Coordinates of C-alpha atoms (C1' of nucleotides) in Angstrom, one line a residue:
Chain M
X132 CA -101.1 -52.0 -80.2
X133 CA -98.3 -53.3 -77.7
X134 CA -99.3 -51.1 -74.9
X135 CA -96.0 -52.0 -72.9
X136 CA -94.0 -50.7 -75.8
X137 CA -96.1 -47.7 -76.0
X138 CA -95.4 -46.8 -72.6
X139 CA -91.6 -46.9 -72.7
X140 CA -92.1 -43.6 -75.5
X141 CA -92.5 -39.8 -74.8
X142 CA -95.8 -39.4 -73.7
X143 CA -98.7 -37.6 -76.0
X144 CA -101.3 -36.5 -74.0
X145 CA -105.1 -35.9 -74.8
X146 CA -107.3 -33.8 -72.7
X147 CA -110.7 -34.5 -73.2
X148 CA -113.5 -32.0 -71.6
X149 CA -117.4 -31.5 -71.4
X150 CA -118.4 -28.4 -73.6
X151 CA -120.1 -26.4 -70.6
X152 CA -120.4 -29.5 -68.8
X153 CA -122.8 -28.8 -66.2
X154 CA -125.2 -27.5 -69.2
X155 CA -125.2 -30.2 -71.5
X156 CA -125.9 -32.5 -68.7
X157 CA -128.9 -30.9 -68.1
X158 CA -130.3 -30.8 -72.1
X159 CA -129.4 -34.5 -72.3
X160 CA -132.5 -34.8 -70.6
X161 CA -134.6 -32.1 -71.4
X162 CA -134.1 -32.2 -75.4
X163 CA -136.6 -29.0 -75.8
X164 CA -133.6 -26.9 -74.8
X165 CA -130.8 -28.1 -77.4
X166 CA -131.0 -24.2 -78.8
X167 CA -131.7 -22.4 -75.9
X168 CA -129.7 -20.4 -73.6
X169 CA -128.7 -23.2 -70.2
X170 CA -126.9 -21.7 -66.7
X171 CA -126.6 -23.9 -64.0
X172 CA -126.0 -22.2 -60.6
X173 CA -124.0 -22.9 -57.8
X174 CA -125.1 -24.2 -54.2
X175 CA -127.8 -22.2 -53.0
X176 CA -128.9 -21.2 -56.1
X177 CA -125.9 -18.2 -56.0
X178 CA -124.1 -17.8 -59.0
X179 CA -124.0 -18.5 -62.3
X180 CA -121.2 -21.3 -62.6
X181 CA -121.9 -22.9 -66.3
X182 CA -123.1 -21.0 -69.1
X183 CA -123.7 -22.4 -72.5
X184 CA -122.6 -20.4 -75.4
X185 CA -126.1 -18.7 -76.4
X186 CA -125.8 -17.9 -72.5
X187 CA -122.6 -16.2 -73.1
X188 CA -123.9 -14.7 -75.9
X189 CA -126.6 -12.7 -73.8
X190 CA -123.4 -11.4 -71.6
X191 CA -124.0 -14.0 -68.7
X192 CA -120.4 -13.4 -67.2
X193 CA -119.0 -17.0 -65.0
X194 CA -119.5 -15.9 -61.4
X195 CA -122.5 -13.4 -61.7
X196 CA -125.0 -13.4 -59.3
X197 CA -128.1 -14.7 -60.2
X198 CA -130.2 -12.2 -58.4
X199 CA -128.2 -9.8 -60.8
X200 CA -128.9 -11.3 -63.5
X201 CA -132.9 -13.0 -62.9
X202 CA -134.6 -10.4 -65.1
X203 CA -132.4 -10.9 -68.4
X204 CA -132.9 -14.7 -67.6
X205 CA -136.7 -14.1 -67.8
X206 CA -136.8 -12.3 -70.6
X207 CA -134.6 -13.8 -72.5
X208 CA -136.1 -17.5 -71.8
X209 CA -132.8 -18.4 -69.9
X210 CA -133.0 -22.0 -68.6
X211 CA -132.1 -22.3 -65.1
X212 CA -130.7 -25.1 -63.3
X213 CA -129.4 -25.3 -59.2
X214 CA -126.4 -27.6 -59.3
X215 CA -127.5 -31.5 -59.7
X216 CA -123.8 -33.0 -58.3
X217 CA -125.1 -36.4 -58.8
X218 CA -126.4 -36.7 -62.2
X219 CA -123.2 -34.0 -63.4
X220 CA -121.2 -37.2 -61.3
X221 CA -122.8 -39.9 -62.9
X222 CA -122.3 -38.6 -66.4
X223 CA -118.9 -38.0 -65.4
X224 CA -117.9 -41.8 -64.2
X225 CA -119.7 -43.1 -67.8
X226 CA -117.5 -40.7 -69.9
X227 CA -114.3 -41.9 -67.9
X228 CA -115.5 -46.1 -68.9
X229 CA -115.0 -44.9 -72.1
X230 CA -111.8 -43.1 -72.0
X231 CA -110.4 -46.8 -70.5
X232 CA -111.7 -48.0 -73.6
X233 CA -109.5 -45.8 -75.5
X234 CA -106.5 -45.4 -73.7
X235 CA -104.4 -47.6 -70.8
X236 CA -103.5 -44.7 -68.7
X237 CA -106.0 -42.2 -67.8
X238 CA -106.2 -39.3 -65.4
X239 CA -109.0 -37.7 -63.7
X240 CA -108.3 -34.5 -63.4
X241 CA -112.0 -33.0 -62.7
X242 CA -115.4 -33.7 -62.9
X243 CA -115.6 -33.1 -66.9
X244 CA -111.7 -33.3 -67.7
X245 CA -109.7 -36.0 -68.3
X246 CA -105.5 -36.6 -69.1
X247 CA -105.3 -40.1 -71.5
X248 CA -101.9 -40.9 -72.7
X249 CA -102.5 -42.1 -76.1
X250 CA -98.8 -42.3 -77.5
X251 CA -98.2 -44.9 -79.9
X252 CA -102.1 -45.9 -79.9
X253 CA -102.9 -44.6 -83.5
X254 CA -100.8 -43.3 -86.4
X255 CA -103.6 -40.0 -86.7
X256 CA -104.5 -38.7 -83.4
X257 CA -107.0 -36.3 -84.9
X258 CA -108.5 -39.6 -86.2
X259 CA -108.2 -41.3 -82.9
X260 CA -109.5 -37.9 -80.6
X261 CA -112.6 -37.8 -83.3
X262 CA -113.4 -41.3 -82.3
X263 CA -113.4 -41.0 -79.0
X264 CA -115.4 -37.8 -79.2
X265 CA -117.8 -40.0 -81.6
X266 CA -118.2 -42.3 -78.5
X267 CA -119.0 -40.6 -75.7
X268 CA -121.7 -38.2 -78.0
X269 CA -123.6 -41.4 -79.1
X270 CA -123.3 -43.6 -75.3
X271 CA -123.5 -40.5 -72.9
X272 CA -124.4 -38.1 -75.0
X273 CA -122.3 -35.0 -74.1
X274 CA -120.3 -32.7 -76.7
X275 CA -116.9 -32.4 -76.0
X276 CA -113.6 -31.1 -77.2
X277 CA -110.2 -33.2 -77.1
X278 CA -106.3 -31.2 -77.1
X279 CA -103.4 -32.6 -77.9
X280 CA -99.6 -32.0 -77.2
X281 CA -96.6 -33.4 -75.8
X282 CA -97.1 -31.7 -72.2
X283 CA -100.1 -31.1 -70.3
X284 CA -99.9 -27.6 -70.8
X285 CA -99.8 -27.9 -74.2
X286 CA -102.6 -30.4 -74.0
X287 CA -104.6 -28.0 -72.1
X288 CA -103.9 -25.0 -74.5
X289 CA -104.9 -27.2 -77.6
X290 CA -108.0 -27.9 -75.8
X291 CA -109.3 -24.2 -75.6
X292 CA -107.7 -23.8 -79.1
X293 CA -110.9 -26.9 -80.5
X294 CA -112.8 -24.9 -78.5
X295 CA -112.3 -21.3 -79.8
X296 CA -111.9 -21.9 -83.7
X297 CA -114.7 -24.2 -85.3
X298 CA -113.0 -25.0 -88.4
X299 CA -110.7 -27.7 -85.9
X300 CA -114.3 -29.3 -85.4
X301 CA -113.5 -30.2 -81.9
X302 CA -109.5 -31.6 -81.7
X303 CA -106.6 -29.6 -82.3
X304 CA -103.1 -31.4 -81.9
X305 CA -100.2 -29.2 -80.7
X306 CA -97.6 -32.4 -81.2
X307 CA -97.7 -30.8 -85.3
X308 CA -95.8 -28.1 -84.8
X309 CA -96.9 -25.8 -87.8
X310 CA -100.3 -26.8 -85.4
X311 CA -98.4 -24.3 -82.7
X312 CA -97.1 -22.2 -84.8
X313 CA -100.6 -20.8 -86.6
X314 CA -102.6 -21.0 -82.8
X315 CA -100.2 -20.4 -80.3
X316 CA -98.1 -17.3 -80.2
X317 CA -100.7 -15.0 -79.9
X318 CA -102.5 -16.3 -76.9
X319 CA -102.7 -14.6 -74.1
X320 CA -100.7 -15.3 -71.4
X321 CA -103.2 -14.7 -68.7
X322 CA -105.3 -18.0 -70.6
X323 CA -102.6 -20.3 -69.7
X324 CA -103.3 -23.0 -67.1
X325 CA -101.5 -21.9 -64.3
X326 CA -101.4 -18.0 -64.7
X327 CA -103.8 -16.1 -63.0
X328 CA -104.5 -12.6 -62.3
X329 CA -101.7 -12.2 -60.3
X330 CA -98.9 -14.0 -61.9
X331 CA -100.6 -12.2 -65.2
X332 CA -99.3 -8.9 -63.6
X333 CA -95.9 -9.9 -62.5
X334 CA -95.1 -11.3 -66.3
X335 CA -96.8 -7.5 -68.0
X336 CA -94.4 -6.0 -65.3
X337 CA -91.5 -7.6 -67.6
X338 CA -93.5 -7.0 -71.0
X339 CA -94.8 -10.1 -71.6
X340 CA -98.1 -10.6 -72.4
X341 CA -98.9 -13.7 -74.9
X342 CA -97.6 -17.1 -74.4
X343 CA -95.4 -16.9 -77.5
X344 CA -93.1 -14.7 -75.4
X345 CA -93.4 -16.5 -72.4
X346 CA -92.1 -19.2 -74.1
X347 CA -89.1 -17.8 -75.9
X348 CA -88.0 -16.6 -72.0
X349 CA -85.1 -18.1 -70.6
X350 CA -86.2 -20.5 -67.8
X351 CA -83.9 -19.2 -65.5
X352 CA -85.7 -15.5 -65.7
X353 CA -89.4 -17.8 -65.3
X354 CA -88.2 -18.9 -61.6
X355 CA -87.2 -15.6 -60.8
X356 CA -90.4 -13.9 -61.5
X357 CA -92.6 -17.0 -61.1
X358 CA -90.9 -19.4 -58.9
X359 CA -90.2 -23.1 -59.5
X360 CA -93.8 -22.8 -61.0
X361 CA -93.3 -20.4 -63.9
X362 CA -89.8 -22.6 -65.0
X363 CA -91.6 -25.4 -65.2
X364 CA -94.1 -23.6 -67.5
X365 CA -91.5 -22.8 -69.9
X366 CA -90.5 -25.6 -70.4
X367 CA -94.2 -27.5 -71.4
X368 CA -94.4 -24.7 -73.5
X369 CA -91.5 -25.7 -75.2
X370 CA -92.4 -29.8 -75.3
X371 CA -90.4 -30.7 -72.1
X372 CA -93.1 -32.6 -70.2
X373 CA -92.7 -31.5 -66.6
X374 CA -96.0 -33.0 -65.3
X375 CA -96.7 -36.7 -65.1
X376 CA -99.5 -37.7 -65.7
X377 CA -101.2 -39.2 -62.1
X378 CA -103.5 -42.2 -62.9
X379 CA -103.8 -42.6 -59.6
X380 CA -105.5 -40.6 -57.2
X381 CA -103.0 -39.4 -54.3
X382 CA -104.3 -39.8 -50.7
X383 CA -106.4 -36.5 -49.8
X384 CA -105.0 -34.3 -47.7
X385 CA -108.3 -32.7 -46.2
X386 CA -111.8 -33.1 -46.5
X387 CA -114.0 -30.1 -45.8
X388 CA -117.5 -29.7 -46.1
X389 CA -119.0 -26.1 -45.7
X390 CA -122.0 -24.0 -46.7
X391 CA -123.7 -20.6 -47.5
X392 CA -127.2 -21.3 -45.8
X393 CA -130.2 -20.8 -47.3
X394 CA -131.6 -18.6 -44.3
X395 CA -129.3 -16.4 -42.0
X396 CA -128.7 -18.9 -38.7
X397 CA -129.3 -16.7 -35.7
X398 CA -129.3 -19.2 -32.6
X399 CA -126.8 -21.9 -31.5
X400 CA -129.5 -24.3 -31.8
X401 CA -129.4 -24.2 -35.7
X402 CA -126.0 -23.8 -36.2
X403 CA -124.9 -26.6 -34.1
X404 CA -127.8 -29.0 -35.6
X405 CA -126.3 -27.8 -39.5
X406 CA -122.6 -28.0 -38.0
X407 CA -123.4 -31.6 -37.0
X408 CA -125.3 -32.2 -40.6
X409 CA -121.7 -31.0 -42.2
X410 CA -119.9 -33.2 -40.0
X411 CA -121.9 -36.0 -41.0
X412 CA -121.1 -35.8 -44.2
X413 CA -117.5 -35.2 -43.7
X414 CA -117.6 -38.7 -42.1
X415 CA -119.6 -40.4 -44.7
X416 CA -116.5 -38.9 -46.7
X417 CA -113.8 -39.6 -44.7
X418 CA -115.0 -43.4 -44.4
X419 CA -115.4 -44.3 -48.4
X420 CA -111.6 -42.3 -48.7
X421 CA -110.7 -45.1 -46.0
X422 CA -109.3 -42.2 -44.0
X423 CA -109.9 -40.7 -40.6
X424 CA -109.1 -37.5 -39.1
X425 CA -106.7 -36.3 -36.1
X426 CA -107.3 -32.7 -36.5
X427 CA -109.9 -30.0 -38.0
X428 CA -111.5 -27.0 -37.0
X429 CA -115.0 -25.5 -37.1
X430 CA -116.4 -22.1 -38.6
X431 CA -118.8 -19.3 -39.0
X432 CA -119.2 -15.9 -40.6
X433 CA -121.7 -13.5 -41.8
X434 CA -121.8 -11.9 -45.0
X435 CA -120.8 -8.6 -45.3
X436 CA -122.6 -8.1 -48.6
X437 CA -126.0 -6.7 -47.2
X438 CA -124.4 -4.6 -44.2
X439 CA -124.8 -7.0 -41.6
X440 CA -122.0 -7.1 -38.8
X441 CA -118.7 -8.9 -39.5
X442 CA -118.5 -11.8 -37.7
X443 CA -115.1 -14.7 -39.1
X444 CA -115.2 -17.2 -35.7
X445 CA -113.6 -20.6 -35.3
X446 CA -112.6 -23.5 -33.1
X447 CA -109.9 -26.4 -33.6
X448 CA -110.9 -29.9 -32.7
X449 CA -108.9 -32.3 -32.1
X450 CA -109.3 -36.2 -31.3
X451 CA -107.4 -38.6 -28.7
X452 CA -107.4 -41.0 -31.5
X453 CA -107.8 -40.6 -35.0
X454 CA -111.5 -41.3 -36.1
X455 CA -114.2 -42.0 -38.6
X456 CA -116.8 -42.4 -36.6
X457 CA -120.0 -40.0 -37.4
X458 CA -121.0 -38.9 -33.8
X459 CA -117.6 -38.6 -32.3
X460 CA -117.4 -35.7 -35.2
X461 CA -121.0 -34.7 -34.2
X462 CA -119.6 -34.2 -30.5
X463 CA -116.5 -32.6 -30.4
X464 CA -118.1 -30.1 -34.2
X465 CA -121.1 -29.2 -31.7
X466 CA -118.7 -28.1 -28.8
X467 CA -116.4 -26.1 -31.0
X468 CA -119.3 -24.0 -32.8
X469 CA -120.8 -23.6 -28.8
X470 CA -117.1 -22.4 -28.5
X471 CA -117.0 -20.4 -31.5
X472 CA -120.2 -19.5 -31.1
X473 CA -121.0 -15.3 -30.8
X474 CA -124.6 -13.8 -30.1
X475 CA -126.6 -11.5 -32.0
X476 CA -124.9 -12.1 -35.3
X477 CA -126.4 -13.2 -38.2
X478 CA -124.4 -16.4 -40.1
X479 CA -124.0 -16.5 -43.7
X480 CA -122.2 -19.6 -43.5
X481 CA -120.5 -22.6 -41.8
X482 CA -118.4 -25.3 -42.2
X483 CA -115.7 -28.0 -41.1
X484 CA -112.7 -28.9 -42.4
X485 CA -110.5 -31.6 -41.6
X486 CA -107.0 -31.4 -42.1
X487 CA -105.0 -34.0 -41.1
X488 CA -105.8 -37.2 -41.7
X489 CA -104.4 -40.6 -42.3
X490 CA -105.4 -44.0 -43.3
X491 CA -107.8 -45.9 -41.7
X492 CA -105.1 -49.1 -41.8
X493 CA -102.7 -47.3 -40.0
X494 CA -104.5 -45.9 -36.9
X495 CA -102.4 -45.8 -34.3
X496 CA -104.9 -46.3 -30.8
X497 CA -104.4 -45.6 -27.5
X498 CA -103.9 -46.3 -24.9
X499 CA -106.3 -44.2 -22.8
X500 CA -109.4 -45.0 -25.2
X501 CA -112.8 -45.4 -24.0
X502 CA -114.9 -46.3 -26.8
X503 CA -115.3 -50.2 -28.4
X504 CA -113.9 -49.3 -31.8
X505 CA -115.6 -52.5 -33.5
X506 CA -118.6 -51.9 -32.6
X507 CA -118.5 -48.7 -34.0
X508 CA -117.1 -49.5 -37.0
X509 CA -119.9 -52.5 -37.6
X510 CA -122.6 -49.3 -36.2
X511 CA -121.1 -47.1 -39.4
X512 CA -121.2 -50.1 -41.6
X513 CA -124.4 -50.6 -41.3
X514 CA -125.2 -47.0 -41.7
X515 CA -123.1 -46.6 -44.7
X516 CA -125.2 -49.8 -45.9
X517 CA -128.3 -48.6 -45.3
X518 CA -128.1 -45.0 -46.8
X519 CA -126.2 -46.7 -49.8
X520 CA -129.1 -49.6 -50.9
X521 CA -132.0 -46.4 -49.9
X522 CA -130.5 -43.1 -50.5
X523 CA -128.0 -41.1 -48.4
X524 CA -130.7 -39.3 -46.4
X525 CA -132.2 -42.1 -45.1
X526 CA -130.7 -42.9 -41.7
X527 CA -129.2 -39.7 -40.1
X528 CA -128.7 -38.6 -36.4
X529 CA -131.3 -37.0 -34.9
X530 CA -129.0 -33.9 -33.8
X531 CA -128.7 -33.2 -37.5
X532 CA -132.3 -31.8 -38.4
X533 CA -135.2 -33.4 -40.2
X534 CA -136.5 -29.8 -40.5
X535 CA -133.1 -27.9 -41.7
X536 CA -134.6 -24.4 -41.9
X537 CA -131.4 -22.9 -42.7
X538 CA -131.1 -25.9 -45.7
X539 CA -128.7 -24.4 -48.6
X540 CA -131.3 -23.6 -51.6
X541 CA -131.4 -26.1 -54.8
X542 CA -134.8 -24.5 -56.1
X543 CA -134.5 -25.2 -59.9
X544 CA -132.9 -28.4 -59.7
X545 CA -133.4 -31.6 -61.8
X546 CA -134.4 -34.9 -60.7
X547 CA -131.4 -37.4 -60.4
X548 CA -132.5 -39.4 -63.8
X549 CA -129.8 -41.9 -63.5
X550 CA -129.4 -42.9 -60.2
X551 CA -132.6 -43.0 -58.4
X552 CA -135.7 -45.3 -58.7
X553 CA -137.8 -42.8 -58.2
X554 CA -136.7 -40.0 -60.3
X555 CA -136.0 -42.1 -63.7
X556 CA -137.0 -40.0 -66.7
X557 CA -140.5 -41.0 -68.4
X558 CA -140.5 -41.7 -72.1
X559 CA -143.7 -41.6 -73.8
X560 CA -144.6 -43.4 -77.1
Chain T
dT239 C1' -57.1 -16.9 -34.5
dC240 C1' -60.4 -20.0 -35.8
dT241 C1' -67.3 -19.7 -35.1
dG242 C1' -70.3 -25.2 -40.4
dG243 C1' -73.3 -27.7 -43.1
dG244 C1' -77.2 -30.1 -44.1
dG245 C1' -81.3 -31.6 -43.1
dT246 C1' -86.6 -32.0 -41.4
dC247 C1' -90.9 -30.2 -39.8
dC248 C1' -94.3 -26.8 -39.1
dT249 C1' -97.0 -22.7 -40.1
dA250 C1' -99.0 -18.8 -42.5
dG251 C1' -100.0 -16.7 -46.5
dG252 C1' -100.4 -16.4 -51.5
dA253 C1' -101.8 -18.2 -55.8
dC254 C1' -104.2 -21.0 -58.7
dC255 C1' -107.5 -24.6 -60.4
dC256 C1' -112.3 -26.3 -61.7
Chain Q
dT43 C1' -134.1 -10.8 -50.2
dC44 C1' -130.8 -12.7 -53.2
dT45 C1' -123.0 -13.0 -54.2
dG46 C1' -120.4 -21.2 -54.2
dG47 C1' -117.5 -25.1 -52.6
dG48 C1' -113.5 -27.9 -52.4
dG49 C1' -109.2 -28.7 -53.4
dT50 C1' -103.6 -28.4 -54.5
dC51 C1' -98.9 -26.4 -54.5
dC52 C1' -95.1 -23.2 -53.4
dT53 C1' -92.3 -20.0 -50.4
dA54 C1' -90.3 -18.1 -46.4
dG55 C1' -89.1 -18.2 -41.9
dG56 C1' -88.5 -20.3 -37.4
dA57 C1' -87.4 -24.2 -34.5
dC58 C1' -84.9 -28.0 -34.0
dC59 C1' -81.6 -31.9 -34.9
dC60 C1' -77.0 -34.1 -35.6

DNA sequence: TCTGGGGTCCTAGGACCC
DNA sequence: TCTGGGGTCCTAGGACCC
């Protein structure tokens, strides 16, 4: 294949995904539960966020609460998972080795999706998208599904097409156009990537309500209804790549880290120790994006679910210079939730979110700083080093809890079989 | 009498994605 | 008792600049 040459042509874009990826993770290592219903929940154990399709099957809607749905689990021998982000990551980064394999350019676009750019890299891309699939079942083990198209969108709508009619076994290219022609029209245009409830509404408000008429409409009349968004739409619909595909990452453009707790927080003391537990991560975050923050802010609220009293409080934070460093973020967090801080309410939640930030390389200092910037930097590298070679939760600031009563809940989670010593799986013979 | 044109940056809010 | 987390992009309007 001359990749250069390949390159210069129209692009033809593959969308690979995990069939309910979160799920499949979980039976690759517990073998026992290949037929059975799988949901894996989301943090604190809250909703029901992957379903497999005998999970579906039972009615298990995406979203539902779990305490809604606990006695159909049980009876119906549901497995149940919490969320395992770093086994569902590792799977992830080996399922993107092979997509390099298979194609030069490759975009992650989530944790189970990926964009490869296949033109000109085999005369049947069924053929080729089979392979690939072939791979990744045998050296990772997951079941996926791969779309095909000439835009993204039409990648993406090939890609629920594998998923939706068996007889594609899997791959369903929407480059053949009598493909199109027999799937597409019909769709509904509330299933296209892009449209949600509300756009949904605005395009019934003109009578259109399946893709095929979406994309006979002039793109002219898309803008006016859906902005630069919906024209753009029309024309992926119609072939006319208006996407590129973005191998790599841009630079973030905020980090946040925030969470339901696991116990209502009711004293300053525990929220400021879980706000500097959050703001410790955000810097562990901040410093392997190579990026530190100028600005952010710090929240709280209750839940209004159960009754209690409403509660949404906040407070900016701001830094002389911008910063990585893990307990200058510990300092000025704990202040603003003292700040924000209300009594007699009971928090739901917390969390910080930084939102500008630039690149580590191009800090500008200044000229009224205190602190000896190397040493802190060689104090975080060592940190970094040490939490990296033991396990993130080895060296922490004392402010941020050893006992973290109000600790979001992971009770049904799985060990992390592929990335820690002590939680490899056990094979006997 | 005649009163421009073109641009950037910032913010808030809405919408959407997985 | 129990309802997730972390992102991106677009628009409109105001302030400001030359």
């Amino acid at each position: 294949v001359d990749v250069a040459q390949a390159a210069r042509l129209a692009p033809v874009y593959a969308l690979i995904d995990g069939n309910s990826f979160y799920c499949s993770c979980e039976r690759l290592f517990a073998p026992k539960l290949a037929r059975r219903p799988v949901i894996v929940l989301s943090n604190n154990d809250g909703c029901a966020v992957a379903r497999t399709p005998e999970a579906k099957a039972l009615g298990i809607a995406m979203g539902a609460p779990f305490f809604k749905i606990r006695d159909l689990c049980r009876k119906n021998g549901v497995a149940v998972f919490s969320s395992n982000y770093t086994l569902y990551g590792d799977m992830s980064r080996r399922m993107n080795e092979i997509y390099h394999q298979f194609a030069p350019e490759v975009e992650v676009y989530s944790i189970d999706e990926s964009f490869l750019n296949i033109v000109g890299l085999a005369r049947d891309y069924t053929a080729y998208a089979q392979e690939l699939r072939q791979r990744v079942l045998r050296w990772v083990g997951i079941p996926t599904c791969v779309g095909i198209g000439p835009t993204k969108t039409l990648a993406k709508l090939a890609n629920r097409t594998a998923k939706t009619y068996p007889e594609l076994n899997g791959v369903c290219d929407f480059t053949d156009l009598a493909m199109r022609e027999k799937y597409l029209g019909d769709t509904p245009v509330g299933e296209l990537w892009g449209v949600g409830r509300a756009s949904a509404a605005k395009l019934e408000a003109i009578g259109i309500r399946t893709v095929g008429e979406l994309r006979a409409l002039p793109p002219k009349r898309a803008r006016q209804v859906l902005t630069v968004v919906g024209e753009r739409m029309v024309h992926e619909l119609n072939g006319v790549p208006c996407l590129p595909l973005e191998a790599l990452p841009a630079q973030r453009k905020g980090i946040a880290v925030t969470r339901s707790f696991g116990k209502a927080v009711t004293t300053l003391e525990e929220m400021q120790q879980a706000v500097a537990a959050y703001a410790t991560r955000a810097a562990e975050k901040l410093r392997r994006h190579r990026l530190a923050a100028v600005t952010g802010f710090v929240f709280m609220h209750t839940h209004a679910f159960n009754g209690d009293p409403w509660s949404h409080t906040g407070k900016a934070v701001e830094f002389l210079e911008p910063t990585d460093d893990t307990h200058e973020l510990i300092y000025a967090a704990t202040r603003a939730a003292a700040g924000a801080w209300r009594d007699g309410y009971r928090y739901a939640k917390a969390g910080i979110m930084l939102t500008e930030l630039v690149p580590v390389a191009q800090v500008q200092t200044s000229l009224l700083a205190t602190l000896d910037r190397e040493r802190r930097a060689r104090l975080m590298a060592a940190l970094d080093g040490v939490n990296s070679r033991f396990g993130r939760h080895t060296l922490y600031p004392a402010i941020a809890g050893h006992r973290q009563s109000w600790a979001t809940k992971f009770e049904r989670k799985s060990p992390r079989f592929t990335t820690s010593w002590d939680e490899l799986p056990v094979v006997a013979a």
